[in-house]
Short mmCIF file of C-alpha atoms in Angstrom, two decimals:
data_model
loop_
_atom_site.label_atom_id
_atom_site.label_comp_id
_atom_site.label_asym_id
_atom_site.label_seq_id
_atom_site.Cartn_x
_atom_site.Cartn_y
_atom_site.Cartn_z
CA UNK A 1 143.73 177.10 91.25
CA UNK A 2 144.84 173.71 92.68
CA UNK A 3 145.62 170.99 90.17
CA UNK A 4 144.21 167.49 90.75
CA UNK A 5 146.78 165.02 92.05
CA UNK A 6 147.02 162.22 89.49
CA UNK A 7 150.18 160.31 90.34
CA UNK A 8 152.72 159.86 93.07
CA UNK A 9 150.48 160.59 96.04
CA UNK A 10 148.27 157.52 96.44
CA UNK A 11 150.24 155.96 99.29
CA UNK A 12 150.16 159.15 101.34
CA UNK A 13 146.50 159.90 100.77
CA UNK A 14 145.37 156.29 101.19
CA UNK A 15 147.23 156.21 104.51
CA UNK A 16 145.22 159.21 105.69
CA UNK A 17 141.97 157.58 104.62
CA UNK A 18 143.00 154.25 106.14
CA UNK A 19 143.75 155.87 109.48
CA UNK A 20 140.34 157.54 109.51
CA UNK A 21 138.62 154.26 108.67
CA UNK A 22 140.50 152.40 111.40
CA UNK A 23 139.43 155.08 113.86
CA UNK A 24 135.82 154.66 112.73
CA UNK A 25 136.03 150.90 113.21
CA UNK A 26 137.25 151.39 116.78
CA UNK A 27 133.77 152.73 117.56
CA UNK A 28 132.60 155.43 119.88
CA UNK A 29 131.30 157.78 117.20
CA UNK A 30 127.63 157.26 117.96
CA UNK A 31 124.90 157.76 115.40
CA UNK A 32 125.44 160.23 112.55
CA UNK A 33 121.87 161.48 112.98
CA UNK A 34 122.80 162.90 116.40
CA UNK A 35 125.27 165.25 114.67
CA UNK A 36 123.29 165.80 111.52
CA UNK A 37 123.16 169.58 111.78
CA UNK A 38 126.97 169.69 112.10
CA UNK A 39 127.96 167.59 109.12
CA UNK A 40 125.20 168.85 106.85
CA UNK A 41 126.37 172.39 107.57
CA UNK A 42 129.99 171.43 106.92
CA UNK A 43 129.08 169.79 103.61
CA UNK A 44 126.60 172.43 102.47
CA UNK A 45 127.16 174.83 99.64
CA UNK A 46 126.73 175.26 95.93
CA UNK A 47 128.99 173.92 93.20
CA UNK A 48 132.40 175.54 93.77
CA UNK A 49 133.87 177.61 90.97
CA UNK A 50 137.38 176.76 92.11
CA UNK A 51 138.49 173.55 93.70
CA UNK A 52 140.22 173.30 97.07
CA UNK A 53 142.80 170.69 96.04
CA UNK A 54 143.48 167.11 96.96
CA UNK A 55 144.83 167.66 100.50
CA UNK A 56 141.82 169.71 101.54
CA UNK A 57 139.36 167.24 100.01
CA UNK A 58 140.98 164.35 101.86
CA UNK A 59 140.87 166.41 105.05
CA UNK A 60 137.11 166.85 104.64
CA UNK A 61 136.72 163.18 103.76
CA UNK A 62 138.59 162.02 106.86
CA UNK A 63 137.33 164.70 109.22
CA UNK A 64 133.68 165.05 108.23
CA UNK A 65 132.45 162.32 105.89
CA UNK A 66 133.99 159.14 107.31
CA UNK A 67 133.18 159.83 110.99
CA UNK A 68 129.54 160.25 110.01
CA UNK A 69 129.19 157.05 108.02
CA UNK A 70 126.84 154.11 108.42
CA UNK A 71 126.35 151.96 111.51
CA UNK A 72 126.70 148.86 109.37
CA UNK A 73 130.33 148.86 110.51
CA UNK A 74 129.40 148.22 114.15
CA UNK A 75 129.91 144.68 115.56
CA UNK A 76 126.28 144.61 116.72
CA UNK A 77 124.79 145.42 113.33
CA UNK A 78 122.61 142.41 112.60
CA UNK A 79 119.84 144.12 110.66
CA UNK A 80 120.47 143.74 106.96
CA UNK A 81 122.14 140.97 105.03
CA UNK A 82 125.01 143.30 104.28
CA UNK A 83 127.57 144.79 106.63
CA UNK A 84 130.95 146.47 106.52
CA UNK A 85 133.53 144.52 104.49
CA UNK A 86 136.68 143.09 106.01
CA UNK A 87 140.12 144.52 105.27
CA UNK A 88 141.48 142.37 102.46
CA UNK A 89 138.52 142.72 100.05
CA UNK A 90 138.56 146.49 100.61
CA UNK A 91 142.20 146.56 99.55
CA UNK A 92 141.41 144.37 96.54
CA UNK A 93 138.60 146.69 95.49
CA UNK A 94 140.86 149.73 95.73
CA UNK A 95 143.55 147.92 93.74
CA UNK A 96 141.04 147.01 91.04
CA UNK A 97 139.63 150.52 90.83
CA UNK A 98 143.09 151.86 89.96
CA UNK A 99 144.84 149.01 88.17
CA UNK A 100 141.83 147.69 86.26
CA UNK A 101 139.03 150.21 85.96
CA UNK A 102 137.25 147.72 83.69
CA UNK A 103 137.09 143.92 83.93
CA UNK A 104 138.21 143.54 80.30
CA UNK A 105 141.43 142.99 78.30
CA UNK A 106 144.17 140.43 78.88
CA UNK A 107 145.21 141.24 82.43
CA UNK A 108 145.52 139.50 85.76
CA UNK A 109 142.20 141.06 86.75
CA UNK A 110 140.34 139.56 83.80
CA UNK A 111 141.93 136.21 84.65
CA UNK A 112 140.81 136.48 88.28
CA UNK A 113 137.27 137.29 87.14
CA UNK A 114 136.92 133.78 85.76
CA UNK A 115 139.08 131.98 88.32
CA UNK A 116 137.14 133.47 91.23
CA UNK A 117 133.84 132.47 89.63
CA UNK A 118 135.11 128.90 89.39
CA UNK A 119 136.23 128.98 93.02
CA UNK A 120 132.95 130.52 94.17
CA UNK A 121 130.89 127.89 92.36
CA UNK A 122 132.96 125.13 93.95
CA UNK A 123 132.70 126.75 97.38
CA UNK A 124 128.90 126.83 97.14
CA UNK A 125 128.51 123.25 95.95
CA UNK A 126 127.43 124.02 92.39
CA UNK A 127 128.01 121.54 89.58
CA UNK A 128 131.35 121.92 87.73
CA UNK A 129 129.62 122.88 84.47
CA UNK A 130 128.02 125.98 86.03
CA UNK A 131 129.65 129.14 84.64
CA UNK A 132 129.01 132.62 85.86
CA UNK A 133 129.10 136.36 85.51
CA UNK A 134 129.37 139.06 88.17
CA UNK A 135 126.94 141.92 88.61
CA UNK A 136 126.15 144.61 91.15
CA UNK A 137 123.88 142.69 93.52
CA UNK A 138 121.08 140.19 93.97
CA UNK A 139 118.58 142.35 92.09
CA UNK A 140 120.69 142.27 88.95
CA UNK A 141 121.84 138.69 89.48
CA UNK A 142 118.25 137.45 89.67
CA UNK A 143 117.34 139.53 86.62
CA UNK A 144 120.18 137.95 84.64
CA UNK A 145 119.13 134.45 85.74
CA UNK A 146 115.49 135.01 84.84
CA UNK A 147 116.59 136.58 81.55
CA UNK A 148 118.31 133.29 80.77
CA UNK A 149 115.22 131.36 81.84
CA UNK A 150 112.99 133.52 79.63
CA UNK A 151 115.29 133.02 76.65
CA UNK A 152 115.41 129.26 77.13
CA UNK A 153 111.66 128.88 77.66
CA UNK A 154 110.81 130.79 74.48
CA UNK A 155 113.43 128.90 72.48
CA UNK A 156 111.53 125.71 73.35
CA UNK A 157 108.55 127.06 71.39
CA UNK A 158 110.66 128.40 68.53
CA UNK A 159 110.88 132.08 69.51
CA UNK A 160 114.08 134.08 70.00
CA UNK A 161 112.55 136.36 72.62
CA UNK A 162 115.62 138.59 72.93
CA UNK A 163 115.40 139.42 69.24
CA UNK A 164 111.67 139.23 68.52
CA UNK A 165 109.83 139.77 71.82
CA UNK A 166 107.18 137.60 73.43
CA UNK A 167 104.68 137.78 70.51
CA UNK A 168 101.85 138.04 73.01
CA UNK A 169 102.60 134.75 74.78
CA UNK A 170 101.19 134.54 78.31
CA UNK A 171 103.88 133.50 80.79
CA UNK A 172 104.41 132.75 84.49
CA UNK A 173 107.17 132.43 87.09
CA UNK A 174 106.70 130.38 90.27
CA UNK A 175 108.22 131.44 93.59
CA UNK A 176 107.56 131.10 97.28
CA UNK A 177 105.43 133.64 99.13
CA UNK A 178 108.67 134.24 101.08
CA UNK A 179 110.75 134.93 97.97
CA UNK A 180 112.74 138.14 97.79
CA UNK A 181 110.92 140.98 96.03
CA UNK A 182 113.70 141.23 93.46
CA UNK A 183 112.03 138.31 91.69
CA UNK A 184 108.93 140.41 91.04
CA UNK A 185 111.06 143.34 89.95
CA UNK A 186 113.05 141.18 87.53
CA UNK A 187 109.77 139.88 86.12
CA UNK A 188 108.61 143.43 85.60
CA UNK A 189 111.80 144.54 83.88
CA UNK A 190 111.90 141.47 81.63
CA UNK A 191 108.34 141.93 80.44
CA UNK A 192 107.15 138.82 82.25
CA UNK A 193 105.05 141.00 84.51
CA UNK A 194 105.07 141.27 88.29
CA UNK A 195 101.51 139.97 88.44
CA UNK A 196 102.60 136.85 86.57
CA UNK A 197 104.84 135.72 89.43
CA UNK A 198 102.78 133.00 91.11
CA UNK A 199 103.33 133.32 94.85
CA UNK A 200 103.23 129.73 96.08
CA UNK A 201 102.16 129.14 99.68
CA UNK A 202 104.54 127.91 102.38
CA UNK A 203 104.47 125.37 105.19
CA UNK A 204 104.88 126.13 108.89
CA UNK A 205 108.63 126.53 108.38
CA UNK A 206 108.23 129.18 105.65
CA UNK A 207 109.24 126.76 102.85
CA UNK A 208 107.53 126.54 99.48
CA UNK A 209 105.02 123.70 99.34
CA UNK A 210 105.77 121.33 96.44
CA UNK A 211 102.13 120.20 96.15
CA UNK A 212 100.95 123.78 95.60
CA UNK A 213 103.71 124.35 93.04
CA UNK A 214 102.74 121.24 91.09
CA UNK A 215 99.09 122.31 91.04
CA UNK A 216 99.94 125.86 89.87
CA UNK A 217 102.09 124.63 86.98
CA UNK A 218 99.44 122.10 85.93
CA UNK A 219 96.74 124.80 85.86
CA UNK A 220 98.88 127.13 83.77
CA UNK A 221 99.84 124.44 81.29
CA UNK A 222 96.18 123.53 80.90
CA UNK A 223 95.40 127.20 80.23
CA UNK A 224 98.14 127.57 77.61
CA UNK A 225 100.44 129.63 79.83
CA UNK A 226 104.19 129.25 79.19
CA UNK A 227 106.07 128.55 82.46
CA UNK A 228 109.33 130.53 82.54
CA UNK A 229 110.98 129.38 85.78
CA UNK A 230 110.56 127.80 89.18
CA UNK A 231 112.46 129.84 91.79
CA UNK A 232 113.60 128.06 94.95
CA UNK A 233 115.16 130.08 97.76
CA UNK A 234 118.19 128.78 99.62
CA UNK A 235 118.00 131.01 102.67
CA UNK A 236 115.12 133.48 102.66
CA UNK A 237 115.77 137.05 103.71
CA UNK A 238 113.02 137.02 106.33
CA UNK A 239 113.79 133.84 108.25
CA UNK A 240 116.63 131.98 106.52
CA UNK A 241 114.31 129.18 105.40
CA UNK A 242 115.58 126.81 102.72
CA UNK A 243 112.98 125.56 100.26
CA UNK A 244 112.87 121.79 99.54
CA UNK A 245 115.30 122.07 96.65
CA UNK A 246 115.22 118.52 95.33
CA UNK A 247 111.43 118.22 95.37
CA UNK A 248 110.98 121.57 93.63
CA UNK A 249 113.74 120.80 91.13
CA UNK A 250 112.20 117.47 90.22
CA UNK A 251 108.82 119.12 89.63
CA UNK A 252 110.52 121.65 87.36
CA UNK A 253 112.37 118.92 85.46
CA UNK A 254 109.20 116.85 84.99
CA UNK A 255 107.33 119.89 83.69
CA UNK A 256 110.21 121.01 81.45
CA UNK A 257 110.63 124.31 83.33
CA UNK A 258 113.84 126.19 84.11
CA UNK A 259 114.89 125.71 87.75
CA UNK A 260 116.51 128.71 89.47
CA UNK A 261 117.96 128.76 93.00
CA UNK A 262 118.16 132.15 94.69
CA UNK A 263 121.01 131.72 97.15
CA UNK A 264 121.94 135.38 97.39
CA UNK A 265 122.27 135.13 101.16
CA UNK A 266 122.13 131.46 102.02
CA UNK A 267 124.04 129.51 99.38
CA UNK A 268 127.32 129.57 101.38
CA UNK A 269 125.36 127.93 104.21
CA UNK A 270 126.08 124.61 102.51
CA UNK A 271 129.50 124.83 104.16
CA UNK A 272 127.93 124.11 107.57
CA UNK A 273 127.76 120.33 107.58
CA UNK A 274 124.79 120.43 109.99
CA UNK A 275 122.54 122.02 107.35
CA UNK A 276 124.28 120.83 104.17
CA UNK A 277 121.66 118.08 103.60
CA UNK A 278 119.05 120.82 103.11
CA UNK A 279 120.82 121.74 99.85
CA UNK A 280 120.23 118.31 98.37
CA UNK A 281 119.15 118.66 94.74
CA UNK A 282 121.28 121.70 93.99
CA UNK A 283 122.67 119.85 90.97
CA UNK A 284 119.24 120.17 89.34
CA UNK A 285 119.58 123.94 89.12
CA UNK A 286 119.70 125.54 85.69
CA UNK A 287 120.81 128.76 87.36
CA UNK A 288 121.76 129.99 90.81
CA UNK A 289 122.90 133.24 92.38
CA UNK A 290 125.01 134.17 95.38
CA UNK A 291 126.05 137.58 96.73
CA UNK A 292 129.61 137.67 98.12
CA UNK A 293 128.77 141.08 99.60
CA UNK A 294 126.50 139.26 102.02
CA UNK A 295 127.93 136.32 103.94
CA UNK A 296 131.46 136.58 102.48
CA UNK A 297 131.81 140.22 103.67
CA UNK A 298 132.85 141.70 100.33
CA UNK A 299 132.19 145.41 99.73
CA UNK A 300 128.63 146.03 98.55
CA UNK A 301 128.21 145.66 94.80
CA UNK A 302 129.34 142.05 94.18
CA UNK A 303 126.94 139.28 93.12
CA UNK A 304 127.28 136.27 90.84
CA UNK A 305 124.86 134.49 88.52
CA UNK A 306 125.70 130.94 87.48
CA UNK A 307 124.04 129.03 84.62
CA UNK A 308 124.43 125.56 83.20
CA UNK A 309 125.16 126.96 79.73
CA UNK A 310 126.63 130.45 79.52
CA UNK A 311 125.74 130.69 75.84
CA UNK A 312 122.11 131.03 76.93
CA UNK A 313 123.18 134.27 78.60
CA UNK A 314 124.91 135.27 75.39
CA UNK A 315 121.75 134.76 73.38
CA UNK A 316 119.69 136.64 75.96
CA UNK A 317 121.97 139.64 76.52
CA UNK A 318 124.32 140.00 73.55
CA UNK A 319 124.63 143.53 72.26
CA UNK A 320 125.07 144.84 68.75
CA UNK A 321 128.68 145.44 67.60
CA UNK A 322 130.30 148.78 68.43
CA UNK A 323 132.75 150.23 65.89
CA UNK A 324 134.96 151.81 68.54
CA UNK A 325 135.65 148.41 70.09
CA UNK A 326 136.59 146.60 66.87
CA UNK A 327 140.32 147.17 67.38
CA UNK A 328 140.25 145.18 70.64
CA UNK A 329 138.28 142.25 69.28
CA UNK A 330 140.66 141.01 66.62
CA UNK A 331 141.86 137.46 66.10
CA UNK A 332 145.60 138.04 66.14
CA UNK A 333 147.71 134.88 66.07
CA UNK A 334 150.04 136.46 68.60
CA UNK A 335 148.72 138.96 71.14
CA UNK A 336 151.12 141.89 71.13
CA UNK A 337 149.58 143.92 73.96
CA UNK A 338 146.86 143.47 76.56
CA UNK A 339 144.63 145.76 74.50
CA UNK A 340 144.61 143.45 71.48
CA UNK A 341 141.89 141.30 73.02
CA UNK A 342 139.04 141.90 75.47
CA UNK A 343 139.58 138.61 77.27
CA UNK A 344 136.33 136.92 78.24
CA UNK A 345 133.45 139.06 76.97
CA UNK A 346 131.44 139.31 80.18
CA UNK A 347 129.41 142.15 78.69
CA UNK A 348 127.74 139.56 76.46
CA UNK A 349 126.50 137.57 79.49
CA UNK A 350 124.62 140.25 81.41
CA UNK A 351 123.30 143.80 81.30
CA UNK A 352 126.51 145.72 82.06
CA UNK A 353 129.12 146.85 79.55
CA UNK A 354 131.20 149.04 81.83
CA UNK A 355 131.82 147.14 85.05
CA UNK A 356 134.54 147.00 87.71
CA UNK A 357 136.83 144.05 88.24
CA UNK A 358 134.77 142.32 90.93
CA UNK A 359 136.54 138.99 90.65
CA UNK A 360 139.68 140.26 92.37
CA UNK A 361 137.56 141.05 95.43
CA UNK A 362 136.12 137.53 95.63
CA UNK A 363 139.51 136.00 94.86
CA UNK A 364 141.08 137.97 97.72
CA UNK A 365 138.53 136.66 100.22
CA UNK A 366 138.89 133.04 99.16
CA UNK A 367 142.68 133.34 98.94
CA UNK A 368 142.85 134.86 102.42
CA UNK A 369 140.52 132.43 104.20
CA UNK A 370 140.37 129.34 102.01
CA UNK A 371 137.38 127.04 102.05
CA UNK A 372 137.96 126.03 105.66
CA UNK A 373 138.17 129.62 106.85
CA UNK A 374 134.93 130.57 105.14
CA UNK A 375 133.25 127.45 106.53
CA UNK A 376 134.40 128.34 110.04
CA UNK A 377 132.79 131.79 109.71
CA UNK A 378 129.55 130.27 108.45
CA UNK A 379 129.38 127.78 111.31
CA UNK A 380 130.20 130.50 113.85
CA UNK A 381 127.38 132.72 112.58
CA UNK A 382 124.94 129.81 112.61
CA UNK A 383 126.06 129.08 116.19
CA UNK A 384 125.31 132.67 117.19
CA UNK A 385 121.73 132.24 115.97
CA UNK A 386 121.36 128.96 117.83
CA UNK A 387 122.81 130.44 121.01
CA UNK A 388 120.34 133.32 120.94
CA UNK A 389 117.46 130.93 120.19
CA UNK A 390 118.38 128.84 123.26
CA UNK A 391 118.48 131.96 125.41
CA UNK A 392 115.11 133.13 124.06
CA UNK A 393 113.54 129.78 124.91
CA UNK A 394 114.85 130.12 128.46
CA UNK A 395 113.11 133.47 129.00
CA UNK A 396 109.43 133.30 130.03
CA UNK A 397 108.67 136.73 128.57
CA UNK A 398 110.13 135.97 125.14
CA UNK A 399 108.65 133.90 122.32
CA UNK A 400 110.69 132.25 119.58
CA UNK A 401 108.83 132.65 116.29
CA UNK A 402 111.24 130.72 114.05
CA UNK A 403 113.87 128.12 114.77
CA UNK A 404 117.12 129.19 113.11
CA UNK A 405 118.03 127.22 109.99
CA UNK A 406 121.01 129.38 109.08
CA UNK A 407 122.08 132.56 110.87
CA UNK A 408 118.69 134.29 111.19
CA UNK A 409 116.14 133.89 113.96
CA UNK A 410 112.91 135.70 114.77
CA UNK A 411 111.43 136.27 118.23
CA UNK A 412 109.41 138.78 120.21
CA UNK A 413 108.73 139.99 123.72
CA UNK A 414 105.36 138.48 124.66
CA UNK A 415 104.66 138.91 128.36
CA UNK A 416 101.16 139.05 129.85
CA UNK A 417 99.34 142.35 129.98
CA UNK A 418 100.41 143.72 126.59
CA UNK A 419 97.40 144.40 124.38
CA UNK A 420 99.24 145.05 121.10
CA UNK A 421 102.41 142.98 120.82
CA UNK A 422 103.27 144.44 117.41
CA UNK A 423 103.31 148.03 118.67
CA UNK A 424 105.15 147.00 121.83
CA UNK A 425 107.89 145.12 120.00
CA UNK A 426 108.31 147.92 117.50
CA UNK A 427 108.93 150.31 120.40
CA UNK A 428 111.33 147.80 121.93
CA UNK A 429 113.29 147.52 118.70
CA UNK A 430 113.54 151.31 118.41
CA UNK A 431 115.04 151.52 121.87
CA UNK A 432 117.48 148.71 121.09
CA UNK A 433 118.71 150.60 118.04
CA UNK A 434 118.93 153.97 119.81
CA UNK A 435 120.26 153.01 123.22
CA UNK A 436 122.32 149.83 122.88
CA UNK A 437 125.07 148.40 120.67
CA UNK A 438 122.54 145.97 119.19
CA UNK A 439 121.10 146.71 115.75
CA UNK A 440 118.74 143.94 114.60
CA UNK A 441 115.88 144.58 112.20
CA UNK A 442 112.23 143.51 112.15
CA UNK A 443 110.06 141.32 109.96
CA UNK A 444 106.76 139.50 110.15
CA UNK A 445 106.31 135.80 110.78
CA UNK A 446 102.80 134.44 110.41
CA UNK A 447 101.54 138.01 110.59
CA UNK A 448 103.32 138.72 113.87
CA UNK A 449 105.89 141.49 114.27
CA UNK A 450 109.28 139.93 115.03
CA UNK A 451 112.69 141.13 116.13
CA UNK A 452 115.12 139.66 113.61
CA UNK A 453 118.88 139.44 114.15
CA UNK A 454 120.89 138.14 111.18
CA UNK A 455 124.44 137.09 112.01
CA UNK A 456 126.82 137.63 109.08
CA UNK A 457 128.99 140.38 110.57
CA UNK A 458 132.64 139.29 110.77
CA UNK A 459 133.24 141.82 113.57
CA UNK A 460 130.62 140.32 115.89
CA UNK A 461 132.07 138.70 119.02
CA UNK A 462 130.68 135.91 121.23
CA UNK A 463 130.75 138.30 124.19
CA UNK A 464 128.50 140.76 122.37
CA UNK A 465 126.04 138.02 121.39
CA UNK A 466 125.91 136.72 124.96
CA UNK A 467 124.53 140.03 126.24
CA UNK A 468 121.86 140.49 123.58
CA UNK A 469 118.91 138.59 125.03
CA UNK A 470 119.45 139.96 128.53
CA UNK A 471 119.36 143.48 127.08
CA UNK A 472 116.13 142.75 125.21
CA UNK A 473 114.53 141.38 128.37
CA UNK A 474 115.65 144.34 130.48
CA UNK A 475 114.30 146.88 127.99
CA UNK A 476 111.11 144.88 127.51
CA UNK A 477 110.49 144.61 131.24
CA UNK A 478 111.04 148.36 131.60
CA UNK A 479 108.63 149.19 128.77
CA UNK A 480 106.04 146.77 130.15
CA UNK A 481 106.28 148.26 133.64
CA UNK A 482 105.73 151.71 132.18
CA UNK A 483 102.78 150.44 130.13
CA UNK A 484 101.16 148.80 133.14
CA UNK A 485 101.79 151.77 135.39
CA UNK A 486 104.34 150.04 137.54
CA UNK A 487 107.57 151.42 139.03
#
């Protein structure tokens, strides 16, 4: 029976995996669904009684699994606000998985956890006092931020909610109708209640209306409802809209309500000087989140929550002592080994105890590119959206549904003679995804079905972008001719 390879073979096996990944990134594999019967058959079977050994497993990994991976790696993938990571953060993640399987103890990885959070906060224009903690993604990052908001709000009325519960207090969170659905989920998990998230209406640019927010808070206060947080979005998932941060923050301050900025996608957009003024008021935030696995092209599973006072997180998420960890939480005058201290206790600031060293990934990106390099990527992606918007405006059969604020735009094919534009554009999008190198997604703007490219993919080229609109028009014209019975 083969023994598992534990040491001495990483370089060889990683080289094999790296070669397979480079081959995948060269393209030409097509869609995994087209070969589904092949790879499902190759990977079928019950739990083996005997293993096949490391070499054979790596052979299956490189020959079957990797070639049938996701299309997120393609340069034309503009559908989700995640895509394939670039090389350096992949290497950093692999290094962390071996050299620091946990983010704790006195090691270089624990040090980089904090240093990278400081760098990330500075990169995104957050106030110097904002301290953070990493988690697995925007869902968790928003939950951690709203957990802090809940703790703070209840402390103002003399209740330690983490210890004693809500005691029947009626509560509310205020967010835009365009807010990401993770806000409702966080409210559900935290006991705030999804139905207690007040969905505030938006203006014609999909931004939260301050007047409606002010009215909603005033009504709740009059009814004895405890406001937990106002959530502003810096770059909505649907359209990239940026809420009026200063106006919303001032309303929150005046009402004594926690002010949270969800910048999971859009917070790095502040690096584009053309839109930086839209982030005015960010210093009012009590908390903010950003996902490096979005616009910074880190591997999926890296998000950060920042708060003005990290001890609020401690009070909200601290866990009871564990006897088996007492030996690594001592107060030695001289640290003899890295295991004599846990370093910064990030487990006390969020919901994860076991967690990978995510900071080394973010550090590697910022060390590789620097602030200027990241800013150049952000501006380039924003330029792609503006270029496509200009081309859409120039086409009589296309309709621009949103002007790009960041790197997202929404448009549709809207020529005469089409009875149901939603059905038509859905069919057009399906053909784009099946037949071309372009992989945008869809959304709805003002009730209308929209084709939605989001440019955050570091592998996208100007040449690829330049052909996008022409391809949409050609496919749309073909579908319309078929619909109208033409040639």
